[in-house]
Short mmCIF file of C-alpha atoms and ligand atoms in Angstrom, two decimals:
data_model
loop_
_atom_site.label_atom_id
_atom_site.label_comp_id
_atom_site.label_asym_id
_atom_site.label_seq_id
_atom_site.Cartn_x
_atom_site.Cartn_y
_atom_site.Cartn_z
CA UNK A 1 20.14 -2.06 -14.05
CA UNK A 2 20.18 -5.24 -12.04
CA UNK A 3 17.75 -5.90 -9.26
CA UNK A 4 20.56 -5.50 -6.73
CA UNK A 5 21.74 -1.94 -7.08
CA UNK A 6 20.18 1.33 -8.08
CA UNK A 7 21.65 3.41 -10.87
CA UNK A 8 22.83 6.99 -10.19
CA UNK A 9 19.57 8.52 -11.44
CA UNK A 10 17.52 6.36 -9.13
CA UNK A 11 19.74 7.14 -6.16
CA UNK A 12 19.60 10.86 -6.94
CA UNK A 13 15.82 10.71 -7.20
CA UNK A 14 15.56 9.06 -3.77
CA UNK A 15 17.73 11.79 -2.25
CA UNK A 16 15.65 14.47 -3.94
CA UNK A 17 12.44 12.86 -2.68
CA UNK A 18 13.66 12.72 0.91
CA UNK A 19 14.57 16.41 0.78
CA UNK A 20 11.25 17.30 -0.84
CA UNK A 21 9.38 15.35 1.82
CA UNK A 22 11.34 16.99 4.65
CA UNK A 23 11.05 20.52 3.33
CA UNK A 24 7.72 20.67 1.53
CA UNK A 25 5.52 17.84 2.82
CA UNK A 26 6.44 17.42 6.49
CA UNK A 27 5.37 20.99 7.39
CA UNK A 28 1.97 20.33 5.80
CA UNK A 29 1.68 16.96 7.56
CA UNK A 30 2.40 18.59 10.90
CA UNK A 31 -0.41 21.09 10.38
CA UNK A 32 -2.96 18.36 9.61
CA UNK A 33 -5.36 16.81 12.08
CA UNK A 34 -4.12 13.29 12.91
CA UNK A 35 -6.42 10.61 11.54
CA UNK A 36 -8.14 12.94 9.07
CA UNK A 37 -7.62 13.47 5.36
CA UNK A 38 -5.07 16.24 4.91
CA UNK A 39 -6.20 17.99 1.74
CA UNK A 40 -3.33 20.51 1.54
CA UNK A 41 -0.92 17.55 1.73
CA UNK A 42 -2.76 15.66 -1.04
CA UNK A 43 -2.83 18.84 -3.15
CA UNK A 44 0.93 19.31 -2.64
CA UNK A 45 1.58 15.72 -3.74
CA UNK A 46 -0.36 16.55 -6.89
CA UNK A 47 1.41 19.86 -7.49
CA UNK A 48 4.81 18.20 -7.10
CA UNK A 49 3.81 15.66 -9.77
CA UNK A 50 4.22 12.76 -7.34
CA UNK A 51 0.67 11.43 -7.72
CA UNK A 52 1.34 11.07 -11.44
CA UNK A 53 3.98 8.49 -10.58
CA UNK A 54 1.21 6.21 -9.28
CA UNK A 55 -0.14 5.90 -12.77
CA UNK A 56 3.06 5.33 -14.71
CA UNK A 57 2.17 4.00 -18.12
CA UNK A 58 -0.95 6.16 -18.00
CA UNK A 59 0.64 9.07 -19.81
CA UNK A 60 2.67 10.11 -16.77
CA UNK A 61 5.91 10.55 -18.70
CA UNK A 62 9.00 11.54 -16.75
CA UNK A 63 12.49 10.06 -16.33
CA UNK A 64 13.01 6.29 -16.48
CA UNK A 65 14.16 6.22 -12.83
CA UNK A 66 10.67 7.22 -11.75
CA UNK A 67 8.74 4.69 -13.80
CA UNK A 68 7.16 1.34 -13.12
CA UNK A 69 6.77 -0.73 -9.99
CA UNK A 70 10.37 -0.07 -8.95
CA UNK A 71 9.90 3.68 -9.37
CA UNK A 72 6.80 3.45 -7.17
CA UNK A 73 8.77 1.52 -4.54
CA UNK A 74 11.55 4.12 -4.50
CA UNK A 75 8.95 6.84 -4.16
CA UNK A 76 7.10 5.16 -1.30
CA UNK A 77 10.32 4.19 0.52
CA UNK A 78 11.72 7.73 0.27
CA UNK A 79 8.52 9.42 1.41
CA UNK A 80 8.09 6.93 4.26
CA UNK A 81 11.62 7.68 5.43
CA UNK A 82 10.92 11.39 5.74
CA UNK A 83 7.16 11.76 6.21
CA UNK A 84 4.88 8.75 6.68
CA UNK A 85 1.77 10.92 6.41
CA UNK A 86 2.77 12.01 2.90
CA UNK A 87 3.52 8.42 1.95
CA UNK A 88 0.15 7.27 3.21
CA UNK A 89 -1.74 10.06 1.46
CA UNK A 90 0.01 9.15 -1.79
CA UNK A 91 -0.60 5.42 -1.50
CA UNK A 92 -4.28 5.86 -0.68
CA UNK A 93 -4.81 7.97 -3.79
CA UNK A 94 -3.26 5.11 -5.74
CA UNK A 95 -5.49 2.43 -4.22
CA UNK A 96 -8.66 4.44 -4.71
CA UNK A 97 -7.93 5.76 -8.19
CA UNK A 98 -6.06 2.86 -9.81
CA UNK A 99 -9.33 1.04 -10.65
CA UNK A 100 -10.46 4.17 -12.52
CA UNK A 101 -7.14 4.39 -14.37
CA UNK A 102 -7.22 0.71 -15.31
CA UNK A 103 -10.95 0.15 -15.89
CA UNK A 104 -12.70 3.54 -16.03
CA UNK A 105 -14.56 4.95 -19.02
CA UNK A 106 -13.35 8.14 -20.72
CA UNK A 107 -15.97 10.10 -18.74
CA UNK A 108 -14.97 8.56 -15.40
CA UNK A 109 -11.32 9.20 -16.08
CA UNK A 110 -11.93 12.81 -16.98
CA UNK A 111 -14.28 13.46 -14.09
CA UNK A 112 -12.43 11.56 -11.34
CA UNK A 113 -8.98 10.34 -12.36
CA UNK A 114 -7.73 13.71 -13.59
CA UNK A 115 -8.57 15.55 -10.33
CA UNK A 116 -7.28 12.61 -8.26
CA UNK A 117 -3.94 12.79 -10.08
CA UNK A 118 -3.81 16.52 -9.53
CA UNK A 119 -4.54 16.11 -5.80
CA UNK A 120 -7.85 17.97 -6.05
CA UNK A 121 -10.09 14.93 -5.43
CA UNK A 122 -9.53 12.35 -2.70
CA UNK A 123 -10.02 8.70 -3.65
CA UNK A 124 -10.80 5.58 -1.59
CA UNK A 125 -10.89 1.82 -2.17
CA UNK A 126 -13.87 0.18 -0.44
CA UNK A 127 -13.54 -3.60 -0.35
CA UNK A 128 -13.42 -4.71 3.30
CA UNK A 129 -16.56 -5.27 5.35
CA UNK A 130 -17.18 -6.22 8.96
CA UNK A 131 -17.68 -9.82 7.81
CA UNK A 132 -15.17 -9.92 4.94
CA UNK A 133 -11.53 -8.90 5.43
CA UNK A 134 -8.90 -11.43 4.39
CA UNK A 135 -11.70 -13.46 2.82
CA UNK A 136 -12.72 -10.55 0.61
CA UNK A 137 -14.71 -12.79 -1.74
CA UNK A 138 -17.22 -13.24 1.09
CA UNK A 139 -18.28 -9.60 0.78
CA UNK A 140 -21.99 -9.07 1.28
CA UNK A 141 -22.77 -5.47 0.30
CA UNK A 142 -25.66 -6.07 -2.10
CA UNK A 143 -26.21 -4.49 -5.53
CA UNK A 144 -29.87 -5.22 -6.25
CA UNK A 145 -31.29 -4.55 -9.74
CA UNK A 146 -33.44 -1.42 -9.89
CA UNK A 147 -34.59 -1.09 -13.48
CA UNK A 148 -32.50 -1.46 -16.61
CA UNK A 149 -28.75 -1.08 -15.99
CA UNK A 150 -29.37 0.32 -12.53
CA UNK A 151 -28.76 -1.06 -9.02
CA UNK A 152 -29.30 -0.12 -5.39
CA UNK A 153 -26.35 -0.66 -3.04
CA UNK A 154 -27.20 -1.77 0.48
CA UNK A 155 -24.77 -2.80 3.19
CA UNK A 156 -21.60 -1.74 4.99
CA UNK A 157 -17.91 -1.21 4.35
CA UNK A 158 -15.43 -1.03 7.19
CA UNK A 159 -11.81 0.18 7.71
CA UNK A 160 -11.88 2.16 4.48
CA UNK A 161 -8.92 4.52 4.28
CA UNK A 162 -9.87 8.13 3.53
CA UNK A 163 -13.51 7.42 4.45
CA UNK A 164 -15.75 9.20 5.10
CA UNK A 165 -13.94 12.26 3.72
CA UNK A 166 -13.07 10.96 0.25
CA UNK A 167 -14.67 12.54 -2.81
CA UNK A 168 -15.27 9.19 -4.50
CA UNK A 169 -15.12 5.50 -3.66
CA UNK A 170 -14.33 2.41 -5.68
CA UNK A 171 -16.95 0.12 -4.16
CA UNK A 172 -17.09 -3.64 -4.58
CA UNK A 173 -20.62 -5.01 -4.40
CA UNK A 174 -22.30 -8.38 -4.77
CA UNK A 175 -24.29 -8.55 -7.98
CA UNK A 176 -24.70 -12.34 -8.07
CA UNK A 177 -25.54 -13.92 -4.72
CA UNK A 178 -23.75 -17.16 -3.94
CA UNK A 179 -21.20 -16.78 -6.73
CA UNK A 180 -18.23 -15.88 -4.48
CA UNK A 181 -15.50 -13.94 -6.23
CA UNK A 182 -17.27 -14.33 -9.57
CA UNK A 183 -20.37 -12.41 -8.47
CA UNK A 184 -18.79 -9.09 -7.51
CA UNK A 185 -19.00 -5.84 -9.49
CA UNK A 186 -16.96 -2.66 -9.00
CA UNK A 187 -18.66 0.75 -9.05
CA UNK A 188 -17.31 4.28 -8.82
CA UNK A 189 -19.55 5.97 -6.24
CA UNK A 190 -19.27 9.74 -5.71
CA UNK A 191 -19.38 10.64 -2.02
CA UNK A 192 -22.47 12.83 -2.40
CA UNK A 193 -24.75 10.04 -3.64
CA UNK A 194 -28.02 9.91 -1.70
CA UNK A 195 -28.06 7.12 0.88
CA UNK A 196 -24.27 7.02 1.45
CA UNK A 197 -23.12 7.97 4.95
CA UNK A 198 -19.92 7.39 6.90
CA UNK A 199 -18.20 7.62 10.26
CA UNK A 200 -14.59 8.06 11.36
CA UNK A 201 -12.70 5.27 13.09
CA UNK A 202 -9.84 6.03 15.47
CA UNK A 203 -6.85 3.75 14.92
CA UNK A 204 -3.52 3.19 16.65
CA UNK A 205 -1.75 4.97 13.80
CA UNK A 206 -2.76 8.46 12.70
CA UNK A 207 -4.44 7.00 9.63
CA UNK A 208 -7.52 8.57 7.98
CA UNK A 209 -10.05 5.76 8.00
CA UNK A 210 -13.73 5.12 8.49
CA UNK A 211 -16.80 2.99 7.91
CA UNK A 212 -19.43 3.49 5.22
CA UNK A 213 -23.15 2.67 5.24
CA UNK A 214 -25.05 2.22 1.98
CA UNK A 215 -28.80 2.60 2.24
CA UNK A 216 -30.18 1.96 -1.23
CA UNK A 217 -27.49 4.03 -2.99
CA UNK A 218 -28.40 4.14 -6.69
CA UNK A 219 -25.72 3.30 -9.26
CA UNK A 220 -26.01 2.77 -13.01
CA UNK A 221 -24.00 1.15 -15.77
CA UNK A 222 -22.19 4.47 -16.19
CA UNK A 223 -20.79 4.06 -12.67
CA UNK A 224 -19.46 0.56 -13.28
CA UNK A 225 -15.71 -0.10 -13.41
CA UNK A 226 -14.99 -3.01 -15.71
CA UNK A 227 -17.63 -5.62 -16.43
CA UNK A 228 -20.54 -6.96 -14.37
CA UNK A 229 -19.50 -9.77 -12.02
CA UNK A 230 -15.82 -9.13 -12.83
CA UNK A 231 -15.18 -6.67 -10.03
CA UNK A 232 -13.02 -9.02 -7.97
CA UNK A 233 -10.48 -8.88 -10.75
CA UNK A 234 -10.51 -5.08 -10.49
CA UNK A 235 -9.77 -5.41 -6.77
CA UNK A 236 -7.00 -8.00 -7.21
CA UNK A 237 -5.37 -6.09 -10.07
CA UNK A 238 -5.18 -3.04 -7.84
CA UNK A 239 -3.88 -4.88 -4.78
CA UNK A 240 -1.29 -6.77 -6.83
CA UNK A 241 -0.11 -3.54 -8.41
CA UNK A 242 0.62 -2.06 -4.99
CA UNK A 243 1.76 -5.11 -2.98
CA UNK A 244 5.55 -4.81 -3.42
CA UNK A 245 5.31 -1.11 -2.68
CA UNK A 246 3.65 -1.77 0.71
CA UNK A 247 6.97 -3.46 1.45
CA UNK A 248 8.74 -0.28 0.32
CA UNK A 249 6.69 1.77 2.79
CA UNK A 250 7.85 -0.61 5.53
CA UNK A 251 11.49 -0.42 4.42
CA UNK A 252 11.35 3.38 4.52
CA UNK A 253 10.14 3.26 8.12
CA UNK A 254 12.80 0.70 9.06
CA UNK A 255 15.52 2.86 7.48
CA UNK A 256 14.34 5.93 9.39
CA UNK A 257 14.35 3.97 12.67
CA UNK A 258 17.81 2.58 11.91
CA UNK A 259 19.33 5.98 11.11
CA UNK A 260 17.82 7.50 14.24
CA UNK A 261 19.32 4.64 16.25
CA UNK A 262 22.77 5.03 14.72
CA UNK A 263 22.76 8.72 15.62
CA UNK A 264 21.40 8.17 19.11
CA UNK A 265 23.68 5.30 20.14
CA UNK A 266 26.73 7.17 18.81
CA UNK A 267 26.15 10.15 21.10
CA UNK A 268 24.43 8.72 24.18
CA UNK A 269 26.76 8.44 27.18
CA UNK A 270 26.62 5.16 29.09
CA UNK A 271 28.99 3.50 31.53
CA UNK A 272 31.88 5.86 30.75
CA UNK A 273 31.60 5.49 26.98
CA UNK A 274 28.90 5.74 24.33
CA UNK A 275 26.04 3.30 23.91
CA UNK A 276 27.53 2.12 20.60
CA UNK A 277 30.64 0.95 22.46
CA UNK A 278 28.64 -1.74 24.22
CA UNK A 279 28.96 -4.80 22.05
CA UNK A 280 25.38 -5.90 22.66
CA UNK A 281 24.19 -2.54 21.33
CA UNK A 282 26.49 -2.59 18.30
CA UNK A 283 25.38 -6.12 17.43
CA UNK A 284 21.75 -5.12 17.69
CA UNK A 285 22.31 -2.19 15.31
CA UNK A 286 24.17 -4.49 12.91
CA UNK A 287 21.21 -6.88 12.98
CA UNK A 288 18.77 -4.07 12.29
CA UNK A 289 20.85 -2.83 9.35
CA UNK A 290 21.27 -6.30 7.88
CA UNK A 291 17.58 -7.12 8.05
CA UNK A 292 16.62 -3.73 6.59
CA UNK A 293 19.00 -4.20 3.68
CA UNK A 294 17.72 -7.73 3.02
CA UNK A 295 14.12 -6.50 3.01
CA UNK A 296 14.98 -3.60 0.71
CA UNK A 297 16.68 -5.94 -1.76
CA UNK A 298 13.69 -8.26 -1.86
CA UNK A 299 11.31 -5.36 -2.42
CA UNK A 300 13.44 -3.90 -5.21
CA UNK A 301 13.92 -7.33 -6.78
CA UNK A 302 10.18 -8.06 -6.76
CA UNK A 303 9.37 -4.68 -8.27
CA UNK A 304 12.10 -4.97 -10.91
CA UNK A 305 10.84 -8.47 -11.81
CA UNK A 306 7.31 -7.06 -12.17
CA UNK A 307 8.64 -4.36 -14.50
CA UNK A 308 10.49 -6.91 -16.60
CA UNK A 309 7.31 -8.97 -16.91
CA UNK A 310 8.84 -12.01 -15.27
CA UNK A 311 6.74 -14.96 -14.16
CA UNK A 312 6.32 -15.80 -10.50
CA UNK A 313 5.32 -12.26 -9.57
CA UNK A 314 2.68 -13.40 -7.09
CA UNK A 315 5.26 -15.29 -5.02
CA UNK A 316 7.88 -12.57 -5.21
CA UNK A 317 5.47 -9.77 -4.32
CA UNK A 318 4.08 -11.75 -1.39
CA UNK A 319 7.58 -12.55 -0.12
CA UNK A 320 8.60 -8.90 -0.44
CA UNK A 321 5.58 -7.63 1.47
CA UNK A 322 5.96 -10.31 4.13
CA UNK A 323 9.67 -9.83 4.81
CA UNK A 324 9.55 -6.03 4.68
CA UNK A 325 6.57 -5.51 6.97
CA UNK A 326 7.80 -8.07 9.51
CA UNK A 327 11.33 -6.62 9.37
CA UNK A 328 10.10 -3.08 9.88
CA UNK A 329 8.21 -4.18 12.99
CA UNK A 330 11.41 -5.80 14.34
CA UNK A 331 13.62 -2.81 13.51
CA UNK A 332 11.28 -0.17 14.88
CA UNK A 333 10.79 -2.16 18.09
CA UNK A 334 14.56 -2.58 18.50
CA UNK A 335 15.04 1.14 17.84
CA UNK A 336 12.55 1.98 20.57
CA UNK A 337 14.45 -0.30 22.95
CA UNK A 338 17.80 1.33 22.18
CA UNK A 339 16.38 4.83 22.63
CA UNK A 340 14.89 4.05 26.01
CA UNK A 341 12.11 6.12 27.54
CA UNK A 342 12.43 9.09 25.18
CA UNK A 343 11.19 6.92 22.30
CA UNK A 344 7.88 6.46 24.07
CA UNK A 345 7.21 10.15 24.54
CA UNK A 346 4.41 11.54 22.40
CA UNK A 347 5.86 13.33 19.40
CA UNK A 348 9.11 11.36 19.21
CA UNK A 349 9.85 9.93 15.76
CA UNK A 350 9.98 6.39 17.15
CA UNK A 351 6.74 6.74 19.07
CA UNK A 352 5.19 7.73 15.74
CA UNK A 353 6.83 4.90 13.80
CA UNK A 354 5.92 2.37 16.49
CA UNK A 355 2.25 3.16 15.91
CA UNK A 356 2.59 3.36 12.12
CA UNK A 357 4.48 0.13 11.60
CA UNK A 358 1.84 -2.27 12.91
CA UNK A 359 -0.94 -1.92 10.34
CA UNK A 360 0.93 -2.97 7.16
CA UNK A 361 1.28 -6.48 8.61
CA UNK A 362 -2.51 -6.68 8.47
CA UNK A 363 -3.73 -4.67 5.49
CA UNK A 364 -3.45 -5.52 1.80
CA UNK A 365 -3.07 -9.16 2.83
CA UNK A 366 -2.04 -10.10 6.37
CA UNK A 367 1.33 -11.83 6.80
CA UNK A 368 -0.42 -15.18 7.10
CA UNK A 369 -2.22 -14.56 3.80
CA UNK A 370 1.13 -13.77 2.16
CA UNK A 371 2.48 -17.10 3.45
CA UNK A 372 -0.58 -18.84 1.99
CA UNK A 373 0.12 -17.25 -1.41
CA UNK A 374 3.83 -18.13 -1.24
CA UNK A 375 3.14 -21.76 -0.34
CA UNK A 376 0.45 -22.08 -2.99
CA UNK A 377 2.78 -20.73 -5.67
CA UNK A 378 5.61 -23.02 -4.58
CA UNK A 379 3.45 -26.14 -4.58
CA UNK A 380 1.78 -25.25 -7.84
CA UNK A 381 5.19 -24.81 -9.50
CA UNK A 382 6.27 -28.11 -8.00
CA UNK A 383 3.14 -29.85 -9.32
CA UNK A 384 3.82 -28.41 -12.78
CA UNK A 385 7.28 -29.95 -12.67
CA UNK A 386 8.89 -26.53 -12.80
CA UNK A 387 12.31 -25.87 -11.30
CA UNK A 388 11.86 -25.14 -7.60
CA UNK A 389 11.06 -21.43 -7.64
CA UNK A 390 13.67 -20.60 -5.03
CA UNK A 391 16.53 -22.55 -6.57
CA UNK A 392 16.77 -20.65 -9.82
CA UNK A 393 16.27 -16.92 -10.13
CA UNK A 394 14.15 -15.98 -13.12
CA UNK A 395 15.95 -14.14 -15.88
CA UNK A 396 14.52 -11.61 -18.30
CA UNK A 397 15.22 -14.05 -21.11
CA UNK A 398 13.15 -16.81 -19.53
CA UNK A 399 10.27 -14.50 -18.69
CA UNK A 400 6.86 -14.82 -20.25
CA UNK A 401 5.37 -11.36 -19.80
CA UNK A 402 1.80 -12.52 -20.28
CA UNK A 403 1.96 -14.73 -17.22
CA UNK A 404 3.19 -11.92 -15.03
CA UNK A 405 0.38 -9.43 -15.40
CA UNK A 406 -1.77 -8.63 -12.41
CA UNK A 407 -4.61 -10.27 -14.34
CA UNK A 408 -3.00 -13.60 -13.50
CA UNK A 409 -4.35 -13.29 -9.95
CA UNK A 410 -6.90 -15.96 -9.30
CA UNK A 411 -10.20 -14.59 -8.11
CA UNK A 412 -10.10 -16.88 -5.10
CA UNK A 413 -6.89 -15.36 -3.81
CA UNK A 414 -7.42 -13.86 -0.34
CA UNK A 415 -5.70 -10.55 -0.75
CA UNK A 416 -7.52 -7.61 0.74
C1 FAD B 501 -4.80 0.93 8.63
C2 FAD B 501 -5.73 0.09 7.79
C3 FAD B 501 -6.16 0.58 6.57
C4 FAD B 501 -7.05 -0.16 5.80
N1 FAD B 501 -7.51 0.38 4.62
C5 FAD B 501 -8.41 -0.33 3.87
C6 FAD B 501 -8.95 0.23 2.66
O1 FAD B 501 -8.61 1.35 2.26
N2 FAD B 501 -9.85 -0.49 1.97
C7 FAD B 501 -10.25 -1.73 2.36
O2 FAD B 501 -11.07 -2.31 1.67
N3 FAD B 501 -9.76 -2.29 3.49
C8 FAD B 501 -8.85 -1.62 4.26
N4 FAD B 501 -8.36 -2.15 5.43
C9 FAD B 501 -8.87 -3.44 5.89
C10 FAD B 501 -7.87 -4.55 5.61
O3 FAD B 501 -7.85 -4.85 4.26
C11 FAD B 501 -8.28 -5.75 6.48
O4 FAD B 501 -8.02 -5.39 7.83
C12 FAD B 501 -7.52 -7.00 6.11
O5 FAD B 501 -7.96 -7.49 4.88
C13 FAD B 501 -7.70 -8.11 7.16
O6 FAD B 501 -9.05 -8.32 7.39
P1 FAD B 501 -9.61 -8.32 8.89
O7 FAD B 501 -9.04 -7.14 9.58
O8 FAD B 501 -11.07 -8.48 8.83
O9 FAD B 501 -8.95 -9.59 9.56
P2 FAD B 501 -9.44 -11.12 9.38
O10 FAD B 501 -9.70 -11.42 7.95
O11 FAD B 501 -10.51 -11.38 10.35
O12 FAD B 501 -8.12 -11.87 9.81
C14 FAD B 501 -7.65 -11.75 11.18
C15 FAD B 501 -6.36 -12.52 11.27
O13 FAD B 501 -6.62 -13.90 10.98
C16 FAD B 501 -5.48 -14.47 10.38
N5 FAD B 501 -5.82 -14.97 9.04
C17 FAD B 501 -6.72 -14.48 8.17
N6 FAD B 501 -6.72 -15.20 7.04
C18 FAD B 501 -5.82 -16.17 7.19
C19 FAD B 501 -5.35 -17.23 6.36
N7 FAD B 501 -5.83 -17.40 5.11
N8 FAD B 501 -4.41 -18.06 6.86
C20 FAD B 501 -3.91 -17.89 8.12
N9 FAD B 501 -4.30 -16.88 8.93
C21 FAD B 501 -5.24 -16.05 8.48
C22 FAD B 501 -4.44 -13.33 10.27
O14 FAD B 501 -3.61 -13.33 11.42
C23 FAD B 501 -5.29 -12.10 10.27
O15 FAD B 501 -4.59 -10.92 10.67
C24 FAD B 501 -7.47 -1.43 6.22
C25 FAD B 501 -6.99 -1.93 7.45
C26 FAD B 501 -6.13 -1.19 8.21
C27 FAD B 501 -5.64 -1.75 9.52
#
């Protein structure tokens, strides 16, 4: 397979996923309370085997079309097209549970990863704080020693998806004051630990999210994910793993908005013809389609490059997330315009997408942070005397897999 077209199995899987999302997941999403964790939906994602796809390479098995970063992008794009709530529920399980899959002990994996994969336990990723968002290394939640191999967590986390309803949290805490990214440790904290409380936050999008307060929450070495003071790497590995697929979520929304617009403008009467017969309208639709396709290609190419172990993943993933999330905003806004007032009525698909599409430009690295990463990678390649990264596409033959792993993220990278 090249990065520029999907094979028949991949295309068939996308079609199957859209149907599954329409028929099995959308009805559950519609029954859920907006802005709250929808446990029946998470359970259904588990029963359908879709959560397993988040942990490909972790014994997930299954057809090749469904594997790897590209498989994850196809999954997220297809779910987003048909049911954004299902897509979000799936992605949040991935963010919260990936650190356990990648760094957890056998006990942690059995106790928490297995039920998270099955959709029976809800996971959350707790990095951001009121004073540390893009600059995640500035996080201040303290882990103070409390005996041998034991700490007390004190502080706050903010805008944590699935909080406060999750069953467990991957929490990033400061174990070495003043050490920046190198003084952070990751802990798996069950939701029922004494001293942990949370509140809901109401957002523009119907997104389950909240704030957490830690008042001397006790954790031990058994709760640690990875090594002491190496928790920032756990966070970056997780964010890097999912970055291209945030772009896929955006592409799915753009594609849904585009298809709705094609259908609407083809049947809407205006000035003695249909809306599509107005050249300004047709050109706008052409622009939307072209930008969506360009974004999709960049997302697929970044994911396929990740799967091939090519170098330059950081730049490609950042470009993919940037172009896709910005494009989706443009396309959904244009779709609203071409639908007129009906698009702004509560319950209309575009009203829903208009609220959903805004957040991905901020979370998992705001667009400006992606530009910072892209520029840094370009200048660092230039300083190394490498071919300009944009003038020569990397080939599988020239790839050095070791350099492409998520571990290559520098701890200083602002990525949350
Ligand atoms: C829907 C949603 C879900 C979220 N879920 C989670 C979650 O599950 N877990 C979690 O830990 N966090 C989560 N977050 C928080 C998210 O990671 C942060 O919002 C994000 O990191 C940005 O931080 P901030 O909001 O504090 O903005 P700030 O860091 O204050 O940045 C504000 C703005 O400043 C500009 N800016 C920042 N840095 C730079 C830079 N280097 N160069 C140029 N401009 C810059 C950008 O325009 C940016 O949008 C979520 C957020 C949202 C909206």
